[in-house]
Short mmCIF file of C-alpha atoms in Angstrom, two decimals:
data_model
loop_
_atom_site.label_atom_id
_atom_site.label_comp_id
_atom_site.label_asym_id
_atom_site.label_seq_id
_atom_site.Cartn_x
_atom_site.Cartn_y
_atom_site.Cartn_z
CA MET A 1 -30.56 -21.59 21.55
CA ALA A 2 -32.91 -21.66 18.74
CA THR A 3 -33.18 -24.87 16.17
CA LEU A 4 -33.52 -24.54 12.39
CA ASP A 5 -36.95 -25.56 12.83
CA GLU A 6 -37.91 -22.52 15.14
CA LEU A 7 -36.53 -19.97 12.91
CA PHE A 8 -37.69 -21.26 9.92
CA ASP A 9 -41.16 -21.00 11.97
CA THR A 10 -40.42 -17.95 12.86
CA ALA A 11 -39.63 -16.40 9.33
CA GLY A 12 -42.79 -17.59 8.16
CA ASP A 13 -44.78 -16.26 11.15
CA ARG A 14 -43.11 -12.89 10.08
CA LEU A 15 -44.33 -12.79 6.56
CA ARG A 16 -47.24 -13.78 7.55
CA THR A 17 -47.90 -11.38 9.82
CA ALA A 18 -46.61 -8.89 7.11
CA ALA A 19 -49.29 -10.36 4.29
CA ALA A 20 -51.92 -9.28 6.19
CA THR A 21 -50.49 -6.47 7.25
CA SER A 22 -51.42 -3.20 5.11
CA SER A 23 -48.34 -1.33 4.34
CA PRO A 24 -48.08 2.28 3.88
CA ASP A 25 -45.22 2.79 2.11
CA ARG A 26 -44.90 0.22 -0.67
CA ALA A 27 -41.61 1.28 -1.97
CA ALA A 28 -39.96 0.58 1.67
CA ALA A 29 -42.09 -2.71 1.79
CA ALA A 30 -40.50 -3.61 -1.88
CA GLY A 31 -36.78 -2.90 -0.61
CA HIS A 32 -37.66 -4.74 2.34
CA LEU A 33 -39.12 -8.11 0.38
CA ASP A 34 -35.70 -7.82 -2.20
CA ARG A 35 -33.31 -8.05 1.00
CA PHE A 36 -35.48 -11.02 2.17
CA LEU A 37 -35.25 -12.96 -1.08
CA SER A 38 -31.44 -11.73 -0.91
CA ALA A 39 -31.39 -13.68 2.33
CA LEU A 40 -33.21 -16.60 1.44
CA THR A 41 -31.18 -17.32 -1.21
CA GLU A 42 -27.93 -17.95 1.23
CA PRO A 43 -28.78 -21.26 3.49
CA LEU A 44 -29.24 -23.25 0.11
CA GLY A 45 -25.69 -23.26 -1.01
CA LEU A 46 -24.43 -23.96 2.85
CA ALA A 47 -25.04 -27.68 2.96
CA ALA A 48 -24.68 -28.36 -0.65
CA GLY A 49 -21.12 -29.93 0.70
CA GLU A 50 -19.86 -33.01 -1.00
CA THR A 51 -23.55 -33.51 -2.94
CA THR A 52 -24.82 -32.21 -6.35
CA GLN A 53 -27.51 -29.89 -5.87
CA SER A 54 -30.61 -30.77 -7.22
CA PHE A 55 -32.30 -29.44 -10.04
CA GLY A 56 -35.32 -28.55 -7.26
CA THR A 57 -32.85 -26.16 -5.86
CA ASP A 58 -31.55 -24.46 -9.27
CA ASP A 59 -35.55 -23.70 -10.37
CA LEU A 60 -35.62 -22.22 -6.71
CA VAL A 61 -32.72 -20.11 -7.06
CA PHE A 62 -33.33 -19.14 -10.52
CA HIS A 63 -37.42 -17.71 -10.02
CA LEU A 64 -35.99 -16.24 -6.82
CA GLY A 65 -33.93 -14.00 -9.07
CA ARG A 66 -36.55 -13.63 -11.08
CA ALA A 67 -39.07 -12.62 -8.17
CA SER A 68 -35.70 -10.03 -7.28
CA ASP A 69 -35.63 -8.63 -10.36
CA ALA A 70 -39.39 -7.64 -10.88
CA LEU A 71 -39.31 -6.17 -7.04
CA GLN A 72 -36.58 -3.69 -8.85
CA SER A 73 -38.56 -2.81 -11.07
CA VAL A 74 -41.02 -1.92 -8.94
CA ARG A 75 -38.81 0.51 -7.03
CA ARG A 76 -37.87 2.35 -9.96
CA LEU A 77 -42.02 3.17 -10.84
CA LEU A 78 -42.39 3.46 -7.08
CA PRO A 79 -41.31 7.26 -5.61
CA PRO A 80 -38.69 6.90 -3.23
CA PRO A 81 -39.48 5.94 0.39
CA THR A 82 -40.44 9.32 2.25
CA THR A 83 -39.34 7.70 5.90
CA VAL A 84 -36.37 5.15 6.68
CA SER A 85 -38.41 2.47 8.15
CA THR A 86 -36.71 0.14 10.84
CA GLU A 87 -39.86 -1.94 11.88
CA SER A 88 -41.11 -4.35 9.56
CA HIS A 89 -41.73 -7.65 9.72
CA LEU A 90 -39.88 -8.96 6.32
CA LEU A 91 -36.95 -7.66 8.64
CA ASP A 92 -37.39 -9.80 11.56
CA ALA A 93 -37.91 -12.71 8.73
CA SER A 94 -34.94 -11.60 7.08
CA ALA A 95 -32.66 -11.64 10.52
CA ALA A 96 -34.24 -15.35 11.22
CA VAL A 97 -33.48 -16.56 7.71
CA ASN A 98 -29.45 -14.85 8.41
CA ALA A 99 -29.77 -16.53 11.92
CA VAL A 100 -30.27 -19.93 9.89
CA CYS A 101 -27.66 -19.35 7.74
CA ASP A 102 -25.09 -18.72 11.04
CA VAL A 103 -26.44 -22.10 12.77
CA VAL A 104 -25.12 -24.24 9.92
CA GLN A 105 -21.83 -22.01 9.26
CA SER A 106 -21.00 -22.18 12.92
CA HIS A 107 -20.35 -25.93 12.75
CA ARG A 108 -17.16 -25.60 10.57
CA GLY A 109 -14.54 -23.50 11.07
CA PRO A 110 -12.49 -20.56 8.99
CA ASP A 111 -10.83 -23.31 6.91
CA LEU A 112 -14.37 -25.30 6.37
CA MET A 113 -13.57 -28.28 8.59
CA PRO A 114 -15.89 -29.53 11.20
CA LEU A 115 -16.17 -28.10 14.42
CA SER A 116 -19.00 -30.92 15.44
CA ALA A 117 -19.97 -34.33 14.90
CA TYR A 118 -23.45 -32.59 13.49
CA ALA A 119 -21.25 -31.15 10.52
CA TYR A 120 -21.18 -34.25 8.71
CA ALA A 121 -24.94 -34.41 8.86
CA LEU A 122 -25.29 -31.48 6.69
CA THR A 123 -23.29 -32.46 4.08
CA THR A 124 -25.78 -35.17 3.01
CA GLY A 125 -28.29 -35.03 0.39
CA PRO A 126 -31.18 -35.19 2.43
CA ALA A 127 -29.92 -32.30 4.74
CA HIS A 128 -29.84 -29.75 1.65
CA HIS A 129 -33.34 -30.92 0.20
CA TYR A 130 -34.56 -30.39 3.64
CA LEU A 131 -33.46 -26.47 3.50
CA THR A 132 -34.26 -26.07 0.02
CA ARG A 133 -38.07 -27.50 1.19
CA ARG A 134 -37.98 -24.90 4.41
CA CYS A 135 -36.99 -21.99 1.98
CA ALA A 136 -39.56 -22.87 -0.80
CA GLU A 137 -41.82 -22.66 2.19
CA LEU A 138 -40.92 -19.27 2.60
CA ALA A 139 -40.79 -18.51 -0.99
CA TRP A 140 -44.92 -19.24 -0.70
CA GLY A 141 -45.12 -16.69 2.20
CA ALA A 142 -43.31 -14.12 0.46
CA ALA A 143 -45.54 -14.76 -2.59
CA GLN A 144 -48.39 -13.96 -0.54
CA VAL A 145 -46.93 -10.67 0.85
CA ALA A 146 -46.49 -9.63 -2.57
CA SER A 147 -50.03 -10.42 -3.59
CA SER A 148 -50.83 -7.93 -0.42
CA LEU A 149 -48.54 -5.15 -2.39
CA ALA A 150 -50.07 -5.53 -5.54
CA GLN A 151 -53.59 -4.66 -4.02
CA ASP A 152 -54.38 -0.58 -3.28
CA THR A 153 -51.24 0.32 -5.47
CA LEU A 154 -52.27 3.49 -7.09
CA ASP A 155 -49.86 3.08 -9.95
CA PRO A 156 -50.70 0.44 -12.79
CA SER A 157 -47.62 -0.81 -13.37
CA ALA A 158 -46.38 -1.18 -10.13
CA ALA A 159 -49.32 -3.07 -9.29
CA ALA A 160 -48.46 -5.59 -12.02
CA ALA A 161 -44.54 -6.00 -11.39
CA PHE A 162 -46.00 -7.00 -7.65
CA THR A 163 -48.04 -9.68 -9.46
CA ASP A 164 -45.13 -10.85 -11.47
CA VAL A 165 -42.93 -10.75 -8.43
CA ARG A 166 -46.15 -13.24 -6.64
CA ARG A 167 -46.27 -15.35 -9.97
CA PHE A 168 -42.46 -15.82 -9.60
CA LEU A 169 -42.25 -16.80 -5.96
CA SER A 170 -44.96 -19.09 -6.63
CA LYS A 171 -43.07 -20.68 -9.19
CA ALA A 172 -40.18 -21.10 -6.88
CA SER A 173 -42.21 -22.37 -4.21
CA VAL A 174 -43.85 -24.97 -6.53
CA PHE A 175 -40.39 -25.90 -8.21
CA GLY A 176 -38.41 -25.89 -5.06
CA ARG A 177 -40.67 -28.21 -2.85
CA ASP A 178 -40.77 -30.84 -6.31
CA GLY A 179 -38.03 -33.72 -5.61
CA THR A 180 -37.31 -32.94 -1.64
CA ARG A 181 -40.01 -35.35 -0.26
CA ASP A 182 -36.71 -37.26 0.99
CA ALA A 183 -35.71 -34.33 3.25
CA ASP A 184 -34.14 -35.06 6.59
CA ALA A 185 -36.48 -33.53 8.66
CA ALA A 186 -34.17 -34.31 11.81
CA ILE A 187 -31.63 -31.57 10.56
CA GLY A 188 -34.10 -28.92 11.57
CA ALA A 189 -33.22 -29.80 15.23
CA LEU A 190 -29.73 -28.33 14.71
CA SER A 191 -28.69 -25.59 16.97
CA LEU A 192 -25.92 -23.08 17.40
CA THR A 193 -22.50 -24.93 18.30
CA LEU A 194 -21.18 -23.41 21.28
CA PRO A 195 -17.18 -22.88 21.61
CA VAL A 196 -15.64 -25.15 24.35
CA TYR A 197 -14.80 -22.22 27.10
CA PRO A 198 -15.56 -22.62 30.83
CA VAL A 199 -19.11 -21.95 32.47
CA GLN A 200 -20.20 -21.54 36.19
CA ALA A 201 -23.72 -22.33 37.75
CA GLU A 202 -25.39 -19.32 39.31
CA SER A 203 -27.32 -19.06 42.34
CA ALA A 204 -29.33 -16.34 40.88
CA ASP A 205 -30.14 -19.04 38.31
CA ARG A 206 -34.02 -19.72 38.15
CA THR A 207 -34.62 -23.54 38.28
CA ARG A 208 -36.78 -23.29 35.19
CA ASP A 209 -34.08 -22.37 33.15
CA VAL A 210 -32.01 -25.62 34.20
CA PRO A 211 -32.86 -27.55 30.81
CA ALA A 212 -32.16 -24.54 28.69
CA HIS A 213 -28.61 -24.23 30.53
CA LEU A 214 -28.36 -27.80 30.24
CA ALA A 215 -28.52 -28.44 26.74
CA GLN A 216 -26.05 -25.50 26.29
CA ASP A 217 -23.79 -27.76 28.59
CA CYS A 218 -24.05 -30.44 26.21
CA ASP A 219 -23.36 -28.56 24.04
CA ARG A 220 -20.40 -27.87 24.81
CA LEU A 221 -18.98 -31.07 25.86
CA SER A 222 -20.01 -32.46 22.62
CA ARG A 223 -17.88 -30.29 20.66
CA ALA A 224 -14.91 -31.14 23.02
CA ALA A 225 -15.30 -34.94 22.36
CA PHE A 226 -15.36 -34.05 18.51
CA GLU A 227 -12.05 -31.89 18.81
CA THR A 228 -10.63 -34.90 20.77
CA LEU A 229 -11.34 -37.63 18.68
CA ARG A 230 -9.88 -35.13 15.81
CA HIS A 231 -7.47 -33.27 17.27
CA ARG A 232 -9.07 -30.18 16.94
CA SER A 233 -8.06 -28.68 20.26
CA ASP A 234 -4.55 -27.71 21.28
CA HIS A 235 -5.63 -28.14 25.07
CA ARG A 236 -5.89 -31.97 25.13
CA MET A 237 -7.18 -33.78 28.15
CA SER A 238 -4.31 -35.19 30.49
CA GLY A 239 -4.94 -37.85 33.02
CA SER A 240 -6.40 -35.11 35.86
CA ASP A 241 -8.73 -34.62 33.42
CA LEU A 242 -10.26 -37.76 32.47
CA GLN A 243 -10.37 -38.45 35.90
CA GLN A 244 -12.20 -35.16 36.86
CA LEU A 245 -14.44 -35.66 34.06
CA ALA A 246 -15.43 -39.12 34.93
CA ARG A 247 -16.18 -38.28 38.51
CA TRP A 248 -18.13 -34.87 37.57
CA THR A 249 -20.58 -36.95 34.75
CA ALA A 250 -20.65 -40.06 37.47
CA MET A 251 -22.67 -37.14 40.02
CA GLN A 252 -24.94 -35.84 36.82
CA ARG A 253 -26.21 -39.64 36.49
CA LEU A 254 -27.04 -39.42 40.25
CA LEU A 255 -28.32 -36.77 40.94
CA ALA A 256 -30.67 -37.14 37.62
CA GLY A 257 -31.66 -40.68 38.71
CA ARG A 258 -33.06 -38.64 42.09
CA VAL A 259 -34.79 -36.10 40.51
CA LEU A 260 -36.45 -38.90 38.32
CA LEU A 261 -37.18 -40.93 41.62
CA ARG A 262 -38.19 -37.02 43.05
CA ALA A 263 -40.95 -36.51 40.32
CA ALA A 264 -41.79 -39.99 40.40
CA GLU A 265 -43.88 -39.64 43.49
CA GLU A 266 -46.59 -36.93 42.18
CA LEU A 267 -47.38 -39.49 39.33
CA PRO A 268 -49.88 -42.44 38.53
CA ASP A 269 -48.00 -45.87 39.15
CA ASP A 270 -47.91 -46.53 35.30
CA SER A 271 -46.02 -43.42 35.13
CA ALA A 272 -43.94 -43.65 37.29
CA ALA A 273 -42.38 -46.83 36.40
CA GLY A 274 -40.92 -45.64 33.91
CA LEU A 275 -39.28 -42.94 35.14
CA ARG A 276 -37.67 -45.60 38.50
CA GLN A 277 -36.65 -47.72 35.74
CA SER A 278 -35.04 -45.38 33.87
CA ALA A 279 -33.10 -43.74 36.95
CA GLY A 280 -32.13 -47.28 37.59
CA THR A 281 -30.05 -47.01 34.42
CA LEU A 282 -28.80 -43.85 35.25
CA ARG A 283 -27.39 -45.09 38.14
CA GLU A 284 -25.82 -48.17 35.86
CA SER A 285 -24.38 -45.53 34.06
CA ALA A 286 -22.93 -43.38 37.16
CA GLN A 287 -21.39 -46.92 38.32
CA ALA A 288 -19.63 -47.19 35.09
CA TRP A 289 -18.40 -43.72 34.94
CA GLN A 290 -17.42 -44.20 38.26
CA LYS A 291 -15.06 -47.17 37.40
CA SER A 292 -13.48 -45.31 34.90
CA ALA A 293 -12.35 -42.93 37.31
CA THR A 294 -11.02 -45.72 39.57
CA ALA A 295 -8.84 -47.10 37.08
CA TRP A 296 -6.63 -43.99 37.27
CA HIS A 297 -6.15 -44.77 40.75
CA ARG A 298 -1.93 -44.99 41.44
CA ILE A 299 -1.90 -43.30 37.96
CA VAL A 300 0.20 -39.91 36.85
CA ASP A 301 0.23 -37.82 34.19
CA ILE A 302 3.68 -35.94 34.63
CA ALA A 303 2.23 -33.13 32.14
CA ASP A 304 -0.94 -32.56 34.80
CA PRO A 305 0.12 -33.90 38.25
CA ARG A 306 -3.07 -32.31 39.64
CA SER A 307 -4.86 -36.01 40.81
CA HIS A 308 -1.71 -38.30 42.39
CA PRO A 309 -0.86 -39.79 45.34
CA LYS A 310 -0.17 -38.39 48.92
CA LEU A 311 3.49 -38.01 48.75
CA PRO A 312 5.91 -37.53 51.38
CA ALA A 313 7.26 -34.97 53.01
CA PRO A 314 10.74 -33.80 51.48
CA SER A 315 13.82 -35.24 53.73
CA TYR A 316 15.94 -32.44 56.03
CA GLU A 317 19.04 -33.25 53.62
CA ILE A 318 16.57 -32.53 50.10
CA VAL A 319 15.39 -29.49 51.24
CA ARG A 320 19.04 -28.34 52.16
CA ARG A 321 20.17 -29.17 49.02
CA GLY A 322 17.46 -27.13 47.47
CA GLU A 323 16.44 -30.03 45.48
CA VAL A 324 12.25 -29.82 46.52
CA VAL A 325 10.16 -29.39 43.14
CA ARG A 326 7.05 -28.13 42.60
CA LEU A 327 4.36 -29.70 40.91
CA PRO A 328 3.70 -27.52 37.85
CA GLN A 329 0.02 -25.61 38.31
CA VAL A 330 -2.00 -26.29 34.84
CA LEU A 331 -5.19 -24.84 34.17
CA PRO A 332 -7.75 -27.69 34.01
CA HIS A 333 -9.54 -28.63 30.53
CA PRO A 334 -12.74 -26.83 29.94
CA SER A 335 -15.06 -29.71 29.68
CA THR A 336 -14.05 -30.94 33.45
CA VAL A 337 -15.69 -27.51 34.28
CA ILE A 338 -18.38 -27.64 32.10
CA ALA A 339 -18.62 -31.20 33.60
CA ARG A 340 -18.94 -29.64 36.98
CA THR A 341 -21.53 -27.27 35.92
CA ALA A 342 -24.08 -29.15 34.44
CA ALA A 343 -23.63 -31.56 37.33
CA VAL A 344 -24.59 -28.19 39.68
CA ARG A 345 -27.76 -27.65 37.48
CA VAL A 346 -28.74 -31.20 38.00
CA GLY A 347 -28.34 -30.42 41.63
CA GLN A 348 -29.98 -27.06 41.85
CA LEU A 349 -33.36 -28.74 39.87
CA LEU A 350 -33.12 -31.46 42.86
CA TYR A 351 -32.43 -28.92 46.07
CA GLY A 352 -32.70 -25.75 44.77
CA PRO A 353 -30.32 -23.12 43.14
CA GLU A 354 -28.44 -22.86 46.33
CA TRP A 355 -26.79 -26.04 46.21
CA ARG A 356 -23.17 -26.74 45.42
CA PRO A 357 -21.10 -29.92 45.63
CA GLU A 358 -18.97 -28.99 48.26
CA ALA A 359 -21.59 -28.48 50.53
CA THR A 360 -21.08 -30.61 54.02
CA ASP A 361 -24.97 -31.40 54.38
CA ARG A 362 -27.24 -32.20 52.31
CA PRO A 363 -30.41 -30.43 52.14
CA ASP A 364 -34.25 -31.39 51.78
CA PRO A 365 -35.07 -32.01 47.71
CA ARG A 366 -37.68 -30.07 46.28
CA LYS A 367 -40.91 -31.44 46.09
CA GLY A 368 -41.61 -33.73 42.87
CA ALA A 369 -44.15 -31.32 41.63
CA GLU A 370 -42.42 -28.25 41.36
CA ILE A 371 -39.68 -29.84 39.57
CA LEU A 372 -42.39 -30.92 37.35
CA ALA A 373 -43.54 -27.58 37.20
CA ASP A 374 -40.16 -25.99 36.27
CA THR A 375 -39.71 -28.83 33.14
CA ARG A 376 -43.47 -28.73 32.27
CA GLY A 377 -43.96 -32.14 32.64
CA PRO A 378 -42.44 -35.92 33.16
CA GLY A 379 -41.52 -35.63 28.97
CA ALA A 380 -40.35 -32.61 28.83
CA LEU A 381 -38.47 -33.46 32.08
CA ALA A 382 -37.31 -36.81 30.75
CA ALA A 383 -36.50 -34.90 27.11
CA ALA A 384 -33.98 -32.62 28.83
CA LEU A 385 -32.01 -35.12 30.65
CA TYR A 386 -32.02 -36.93 27.52
CA ARG A 387 -29.30 -34.92 26.49
CA LEU A 388 -26.93 -36.20 29.73
CA PRO A 389 -26.32 -39.93 28.56
CA ALA A 390 -26.45 -39.01 24.69
CA THR A 391 -23.48 -36.13 25.21
CA GLY A 392 -21.87 -38.65 27.66
CA TRP A 393 -21.90 -41.36 24.80
CA GLN A 394 -19.73 -39.12 22.70
CA LEU A 395 -17.54 -38.77 25.78
CA ALA A 396 -16.70 -42.01 26.12
CA LEU A 397 -15.90 -42.91 22.31
CA ALA A 398 -13.49 -39.67 22.56
CA ALA A 399 -11.73 -40.67 26.13
CA PRO A 400 -9.46 -43.48 24.64
CA GLN A 401 -8.40 -41.18 22.15
CA ALA A 402 -7.59 -38.60 24.86
CA VAL A 403 -5.97 -41.65 26.66
CA ASN A 404 -3.45 -42.44 24.28
CA GLN A 405 -2.19 -39.09 23.50
CA ALA A 406 -1.76 -38.42 27.11
CA ARG A 407 0.31 -42.20 27.26
CA GLY A 408 3.77 -40.60 26.88
CA GLY A 409 3.65 -38.98 30.45
CA LEU A 410 1.38 -41.64 32.54
CA VAL A 411 3.79 -43.14 35.13
CA THR A 412 3.17 -45.36 38.60
CA ASP A 413 4.82 -45.78 41.40
CA VAL A 414 2.61 -49.46 41.52
CA PHE A 415 5.41 -52.18 40.70
CA GLU A 416 3.13 -54.77 39.12
CA GLN A 417 2.10 -52.21 36.52
CA GLN A 418 5.59 -50.24 36.15
CA ALA A 419 7.33 -50.64 32.62
CA PRO A 420 10.77 -52.93 33.06
CA GLY A 421 13.86 -50.54 33.54
CA LEU A 422 14.82 -47.56 35.21
CA LYS A 423 15.48 -48.67 38.59
CA ASN A 424 15.72 -46.95 41.89
CA HIS A 425 12.75 -44.69 40.61
CA ARG A 426 9.63 -44.73 42.31
CA PHE A 427 7.34 -43.59 39.64
CA ARG A 428 7.95 -45.20 36.30
CA PRO A 429 6.34 -45.22 33.30
CA ILE A 430 2.64 -47.58 32.71
CA ALA A 431 2.37 -50.85 30.97
CA ARG A 432 1.25 -51.32 27.91
CA GLN A 433 -1.28 -53.72 29.55
CA GLN A 434 -2.13 -50.77 32.38
CA LEU A 435 -2.21 -48.43 29.35
CA GLU A 436 -5.08 -51.05 27.79
CA ALA A 437 -6.88 -51.06 31.36
CA LEU A 438 -7.56 -47.29 31.51
CA ALA A 439 -9.24 -47.63 28.22
CA ALA A 440 -11.05 -50.58 28.48
CA PRO A 441 -13.61 -49.04 31.03
CA TYR A 442 -15.00 -46.95 28.24
CA LYS A 443 -16.33 -49.61 26.72
CA ALA A 444 -19.16 -50.65 29.04
CA ILE A 445 -19.90 -46.89 29.46
CA LEU A 446 -21.04 -46.81 25.80
CA GLN A 447 -23.49 -49.31 26.22
CA THR A 448 -24.79 -47.87 29.99
CA GLU A 449 -25.18 -44.60 28.16
CA GLN A 450 -27.01 -45.88 24.74
CA ALA A 451 -29.67 -47.91 27.36
CA SER A 452 -30.07 -44.62 29.70
CA ALA A 453 -31.35 -42.02 26.57
CA VAL A 454 -33.28 -44.98 25.30
CA SER A 455 -35.56 -45.63 28.59
CA LEU A 456 -35.47 -41.72 28.93
CA ILE A 457 -37.04 -41.24 24.98
CA ASP A 458 -39.40 -43.88 26.06
CA ILE A 459 -40.48 -41.76 28.75
CA ALA A 460 -40.90 -38.95 26.68
CA ASP A 461 -42.55 -40.90 23.64
CA GLN A 462 -45.30 -41.74 26.51
CA ALA A 463 -46.21 -38.79 27.68
CA GLY A 464 -46.96 -37.56 24.31
CA THR A 465 -43.28 -35.20 24.23
CA PRO A 466 -41.19 -35.12 21.24
CA VAL A 467 -37.61 -35.50 21.10
CA PRO A 468 -36.43 -34.66 17.60
CA ARG A 469 -32.92 -33.59 19.12
CA ALA A 470 -32.38 -37.94 19.08
CA LEU A 471 -32.39 -38.26 15.22
CA LEU A 472 -30.01 -36.07 14.87
CA ASP A 473 -27.83 -37.50 17.78
CA ALA A 474 -28.15 -41.22 16.19
CA ALA A 475 -27.31 -39.66 12.88
CA ALA A 476 -23.89 -38.02 14.42
CA HIS A 477 -23.71 -40.89 16.50
CA ARG A 478 -23.20 -43.44 13.66
CA GLY A 479 -20.83 -40.86 11.96
CA LEU A 480 -18.62 -41.04 14.71
CA ALA A 481 -18.69 -44.58 15.41
CA THR A 482 -18.35 -45.41 11.47
CA ALA A 483 -15.06 -42.99 11.80
CA VAL A 484 -13.63 -44.48 14.61
CA ALA A 485 -13.86 -48.04 13.56
CA GLN A 486 -11.72 -46.93 10.27
CA ASP A 487 -9.24 -45.45 12.20
CA TRP A 488 -8.82 -48.32 14.28
CA ALA A 489 -8.75 -50.38 11.39
CA LYS A 490 -5.84 -48.80 10.30
CA PRO A 491 -2.76 -51.14 10.66
CA PRO A 492 -0.60 -49.66 13.03
CA LYS A 493 2.99 -47.38 12.20
CA THR A 494 5.98 -49.73 13.44
CA ALA A 495 9.42 -47.64 13.59
CA VAL A 496 12.05 -48.80 11.88
CA ARG A 497 15.13 -50.16 14.38
CA PRO A 498 18.38 -49.74 12.78
CA ASP A 499 19.16 -53.36 13.58
CA GLN A 500 17.21 -54.80 10.79
CA PRO A 501 19.22 -55.69 8.43
CA ARG A 502 16.48 -55.64 5.34
CA LEU A 503 15.51 -52.13 6.59
CA ARG A 504 19.11 -50.72 6.92
CA ALA A 505 20.41 -48.45 3.67
CA PRO A 506 23.50 -49.55 2.57
CA GLN A 507 26.30 -47.22 3.84
CA PRO A 508 29.43 -45.87 1.90
CA GLN A 509 32.28 -47.49 2.29
CA VAL A 510 35.08 -44.06 3.30
CA GLY A 511 38.58 -45.03 2.48
CA PRO A 512 41.59 -43.41 3.49
CA ARG A 513 42.16 -39.80 1.43
CA ARG A 514 45.42 -40.30 -0.60
CA ARG A 515 47.54 -37.15 -0.14
CA SER A 516 48.90 -35.57 -3.59
CA LEU A 517 52.39 -34.92 -4.42
#
């Protein structure tokens, strides 16, 4: 998926190509340039959010409007286009700018409520200055296009109008760049947020496409974690979902560690040491995730009892009386399917596209040189695998919230873990201590995932591979941690019991009704 930086760079490349290419139809080119300027004003109002729009942005929009008015004069002076032009570098530049708007708007729903953790980063002043600065750079490229169109124009009035367009766009670029030195460059790594829906890995997938597919899976899991934290999804995670999610996530870490060990065999000792160390941190993260899955042993979510202890066969009397109850069939949460897909993709990188977790025999791993060739080097490999712990940190932060949402339907058949009451029942509600024990392992996961992410970033830095996503993830993680801490700091709601005299409302006294004679 294209990031904001890539889309802005694409628009700039198209403008430079348009400026270097002679246009046979000046009227059509003026119309395309006017359309581009209209598209260029759209991103400037998307990320303002709760911040006040800067004076540089106001000046940029003002001079873009003056340039658009000058283009209208050009179109009146020149004869109408003879043919409808469908291929233009300016049209491609407009499409890239429109894609920027799509990326920014995808992080908020129709009600303007955030859909991802990165939506909050777009409401800051530095984020708004980033969009202003990049749009100002495109305004400079559009000025060069106007200067090129002014040359060799037969109509002197149209040439003068093109010159005015260039002058207004040059001013827009200068004023737009002024005051945006604090622009947050990390926003440039933002990409389109994807909906949370099940995806599957195919055997026809190429191993060199695994990093791109893995990034998409992580984006979906990140959005699932945010929806769980903010109660934005109607399909909540059940106890069975949390168990399956933890197991698949642990498998991802184990496979990723083996990928690093396999690649380390092809590298010098200095570079290989970092990969082996990172594989060790991933192994610790896998153990922490597996521990969280083990905590659910002998605990059943009656709303989704896919994972439950083995039950004895019903007796003849129960069958004769027709009291046999079938367990409900519940669709798994999409995040569990996506987590399995991510594990399959890492396994494809290690064993080949035909590998599946259900295989009884383990194939021979691919050569480290093949893995490095598919991922374009150790730095890019570390940058691709970094998305796993970065997203896992968000999932671990949201998991206690999911446990809290499912607490009403959690039962256990272990007597020591049952709440008092409801005698003569094999499964009874779990006690409060057991509920806390379910959420406790996720605190350790936060630390191990952070250590894994740091080790992978260090490998990428040593290889000279930038990881711009790391700064964006760090900002999102700080925002999520602050929001969760504020929620935990709120005093718990206490139920009002009718046996509390000081809280009981006085009841009216009803006396005998007197009969009228």
